[in-house]
Every structure is written in structure tokens, then in C-alpha cells.
CSV table of C-alpha atoms in Angstrom, one decimal:
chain,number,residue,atom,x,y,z
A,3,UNK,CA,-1.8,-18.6,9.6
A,4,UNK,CA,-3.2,-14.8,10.1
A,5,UNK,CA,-0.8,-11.9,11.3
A,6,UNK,CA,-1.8,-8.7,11.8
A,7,UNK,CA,-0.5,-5.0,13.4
A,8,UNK,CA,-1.4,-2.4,15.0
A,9,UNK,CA,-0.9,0.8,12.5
A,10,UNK,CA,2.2,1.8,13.8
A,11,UNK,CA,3.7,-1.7,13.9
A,12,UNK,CA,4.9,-1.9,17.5
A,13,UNK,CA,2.4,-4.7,18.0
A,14,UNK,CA,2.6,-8.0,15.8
A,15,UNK,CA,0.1,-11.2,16.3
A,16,UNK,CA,0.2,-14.3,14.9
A,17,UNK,CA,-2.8,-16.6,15.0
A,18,UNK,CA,-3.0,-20.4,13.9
A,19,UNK,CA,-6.8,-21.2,14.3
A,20,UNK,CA,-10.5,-20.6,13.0
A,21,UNK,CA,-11.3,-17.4,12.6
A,22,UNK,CA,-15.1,-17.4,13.7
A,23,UNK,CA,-17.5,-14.8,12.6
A,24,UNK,CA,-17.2,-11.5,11.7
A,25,UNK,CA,-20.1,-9.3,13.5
A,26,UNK,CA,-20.2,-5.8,13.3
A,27,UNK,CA,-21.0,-4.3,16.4
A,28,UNK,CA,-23.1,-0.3,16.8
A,29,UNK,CA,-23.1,-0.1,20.4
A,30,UNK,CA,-22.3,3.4,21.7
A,31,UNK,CA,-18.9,1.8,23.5
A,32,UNK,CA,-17.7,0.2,20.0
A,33,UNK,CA,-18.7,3.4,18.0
A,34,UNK,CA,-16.9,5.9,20.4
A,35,UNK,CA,-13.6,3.3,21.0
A,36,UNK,CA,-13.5,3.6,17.0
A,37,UNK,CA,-14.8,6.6,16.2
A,38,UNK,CA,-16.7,5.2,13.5
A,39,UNK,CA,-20.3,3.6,12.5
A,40,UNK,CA,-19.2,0.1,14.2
A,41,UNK,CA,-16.7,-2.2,14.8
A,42,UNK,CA,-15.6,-5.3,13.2
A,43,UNK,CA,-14.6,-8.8,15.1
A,44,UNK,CA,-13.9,-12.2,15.3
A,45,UNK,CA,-13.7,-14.3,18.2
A,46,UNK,CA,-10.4,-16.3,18.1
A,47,UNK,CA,-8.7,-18.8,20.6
A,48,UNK,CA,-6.7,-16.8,22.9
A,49,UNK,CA,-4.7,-20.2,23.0
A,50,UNK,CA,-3.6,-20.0,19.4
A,51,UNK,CA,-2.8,-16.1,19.4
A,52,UNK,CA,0.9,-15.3,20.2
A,53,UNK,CA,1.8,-11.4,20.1
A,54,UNK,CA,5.1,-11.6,18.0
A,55,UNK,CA,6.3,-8.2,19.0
A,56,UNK,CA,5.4,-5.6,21.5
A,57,UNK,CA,3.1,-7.7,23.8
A,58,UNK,CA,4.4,-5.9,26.8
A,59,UNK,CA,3.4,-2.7,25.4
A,60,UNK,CA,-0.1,-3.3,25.0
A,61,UNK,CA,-3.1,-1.5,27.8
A,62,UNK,CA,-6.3,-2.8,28.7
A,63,UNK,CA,-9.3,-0.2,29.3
A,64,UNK,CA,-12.1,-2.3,31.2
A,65,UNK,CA,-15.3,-0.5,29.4
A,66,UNK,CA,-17.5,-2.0,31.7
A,67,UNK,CA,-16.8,-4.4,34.9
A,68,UNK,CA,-15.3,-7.3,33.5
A,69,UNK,CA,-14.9,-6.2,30.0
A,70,UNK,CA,-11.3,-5.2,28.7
A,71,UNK,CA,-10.2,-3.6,25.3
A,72,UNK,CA,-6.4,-4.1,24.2
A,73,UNK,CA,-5.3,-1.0,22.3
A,74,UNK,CA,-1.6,0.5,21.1
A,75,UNK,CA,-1.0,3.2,23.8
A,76,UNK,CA,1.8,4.9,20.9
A,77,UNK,CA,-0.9,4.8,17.7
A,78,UNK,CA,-4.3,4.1,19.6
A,79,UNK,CA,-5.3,0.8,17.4
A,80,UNK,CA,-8.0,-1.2,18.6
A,81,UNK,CA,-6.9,-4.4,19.0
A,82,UNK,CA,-9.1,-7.2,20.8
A,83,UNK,CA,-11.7,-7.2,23.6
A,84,UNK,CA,-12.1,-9.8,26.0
A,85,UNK,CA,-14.3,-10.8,29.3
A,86,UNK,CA,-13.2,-12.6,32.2
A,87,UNK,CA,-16.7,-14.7,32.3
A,88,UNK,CA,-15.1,-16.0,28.4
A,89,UNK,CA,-11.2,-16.5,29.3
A,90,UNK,CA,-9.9,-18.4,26.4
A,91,UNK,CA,-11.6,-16.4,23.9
A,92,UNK,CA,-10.2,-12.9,22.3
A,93,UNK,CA,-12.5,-10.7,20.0
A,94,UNK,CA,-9.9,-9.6,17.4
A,95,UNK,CA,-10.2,-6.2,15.7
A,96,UNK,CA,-10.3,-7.7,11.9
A,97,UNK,CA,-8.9,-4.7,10.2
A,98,UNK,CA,-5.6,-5.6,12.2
A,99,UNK,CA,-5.4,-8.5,9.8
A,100,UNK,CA,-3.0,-8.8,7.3
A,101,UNK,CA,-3.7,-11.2,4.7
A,102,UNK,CA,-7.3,-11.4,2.6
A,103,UNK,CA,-10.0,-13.1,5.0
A,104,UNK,CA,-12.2,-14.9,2.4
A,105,UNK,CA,-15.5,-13.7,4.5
A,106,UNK,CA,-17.3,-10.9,4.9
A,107,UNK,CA,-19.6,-9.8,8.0
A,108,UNK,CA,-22.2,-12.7,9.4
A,109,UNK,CA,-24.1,-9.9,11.4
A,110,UNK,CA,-24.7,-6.4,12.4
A,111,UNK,CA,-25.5,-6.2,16.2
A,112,UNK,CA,-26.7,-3.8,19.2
A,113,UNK,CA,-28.2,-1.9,15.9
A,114,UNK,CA,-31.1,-0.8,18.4
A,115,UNK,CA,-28.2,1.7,19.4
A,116,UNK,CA,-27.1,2.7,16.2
A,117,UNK,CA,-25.9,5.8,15.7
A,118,UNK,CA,-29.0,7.9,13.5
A,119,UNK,CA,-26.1,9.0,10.5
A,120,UNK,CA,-25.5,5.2,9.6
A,121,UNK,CA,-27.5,3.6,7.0
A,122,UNK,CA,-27.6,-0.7,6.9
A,123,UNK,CA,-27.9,-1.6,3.5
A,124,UNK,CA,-27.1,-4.4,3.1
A,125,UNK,CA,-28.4,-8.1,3.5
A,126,UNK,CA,-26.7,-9.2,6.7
A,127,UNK,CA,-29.1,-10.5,9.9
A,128,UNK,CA,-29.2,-7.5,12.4
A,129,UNK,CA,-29.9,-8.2,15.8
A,130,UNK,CA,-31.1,-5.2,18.3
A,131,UNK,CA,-28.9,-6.8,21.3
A,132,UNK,CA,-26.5,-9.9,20.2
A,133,UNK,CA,-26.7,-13.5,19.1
A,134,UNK,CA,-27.2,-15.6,22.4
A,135,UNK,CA,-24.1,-17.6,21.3
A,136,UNK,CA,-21.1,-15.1,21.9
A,137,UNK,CA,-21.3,-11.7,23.2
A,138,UNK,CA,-19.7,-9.7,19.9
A,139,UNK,CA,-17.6,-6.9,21.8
């Protein structure tokens, strides 16, 4: 079982699955929603989420058509993203995570838009776009 918050605590989840893998995203959206180099997610089953506290507070920005990203609306904490053409799958914000995850990062993606201050230095595959087999944001 994973739980995680938001930073102010408002909003709890609980989730009872696999926590597939990590991919840090550099896209212009993800860097701007975080203010930060990238994000970090996970897909999870929406099925096996449950919002233990303040589900009714959370807001949905749709970044694009189609696309939505859950935030806090009192702290601003990312939360998830998801996309209507994927229902039953939730990209969850992994530093919203409580407990230790016992894996790092499977991939950096979208680095073709990067931002130029960042420097990859590590081994992880980077894709310029995404992995064909989940869309990362």
C-alpha cells in the first residue's frame, strides 16, 4: 500500500496496486506546471486509487483538449494527470508519495524540449517525444 499528500495535507490517497514506471517528463507544460527541470510520474490504476481525504477539493486544469491535471487549489501540489482517450489510468506525481519507492526513474522524455539550464547526466534512456506504450504526462 502507497499513501501520499499533497504539501499541505488537505488531500490524502491511498493506492493498493503496481506502481508502473517512473519517467521524467521536460516538456514545456510539465516544466512550467512544476516550475522545475521536469516532472516525475507513474501511471497507476485509477481503480485502485481512493482519495482518503479532501477528494472534493481537488481542480482539474485541462492543459490541452483532453488532458487534465489534478492540483491542491489551497497549496498548488501537483497531483496526477489524466486523459480521457486512457480512462482507467492516473499519472501520479511521485513526490506525493509517502513511503520509500524502491525505484528510481526508467526514462527521461520530451527531452527535445528541454529547457537549455538542465543538464542529463545520468544513464537513463531519453526519448525526444515518449515511449509508444503510455503517454508520460
Amino acid at each position: 500500500m502507497l499513501t501520499g499528500q499533497c504539501l499541505c495535507g488537505d488531500i490524502k490517497l491511498e493506492y493498493d496496486g503496481p506502481l508502473g514506471p517512473i519517467a521524467l517528463c521536460h516538456c514545456s507544460q510539465c516544466r512550467r506546471a512544476h516550475g522545475s527541470a521536469f516532472s516525475a510520474s507513474a501511471p497507476i490504476q485509477k481503480i485502485r486509487a481512493r482519495f482518503t481525504a479532501g477528494e472534493e477539493l481537488i481542480r482539474e486544469y485541462e492543459s490541452r483538449p483532453g488532458k487534465y491535471r489534478g492540483f491542491c487549489p489551497r497549496c498548488g501540489s501537483q497531483l496526477y494527470s489524466r486523459v480521457d482517450a486512457i480512462p482507467g489510468i492516473l499519472r501520479l506525481r511521485v513526490g506525493m508519495i509517502n513511503e520509500p519507492l524502491g525505484k528510481g526513474p526508467a526514462s527521461h522524455v520530451y527531452v527535445g524540449s528541454k529547457s537549455d539550464w538542465f543538464a542529463i547526466t545520468d544513464n537513463i534512456p531519453q526519448y525526444d517525444k515518449t515511449e509508444r506504450s503510455y503517454d508520460p504526462n
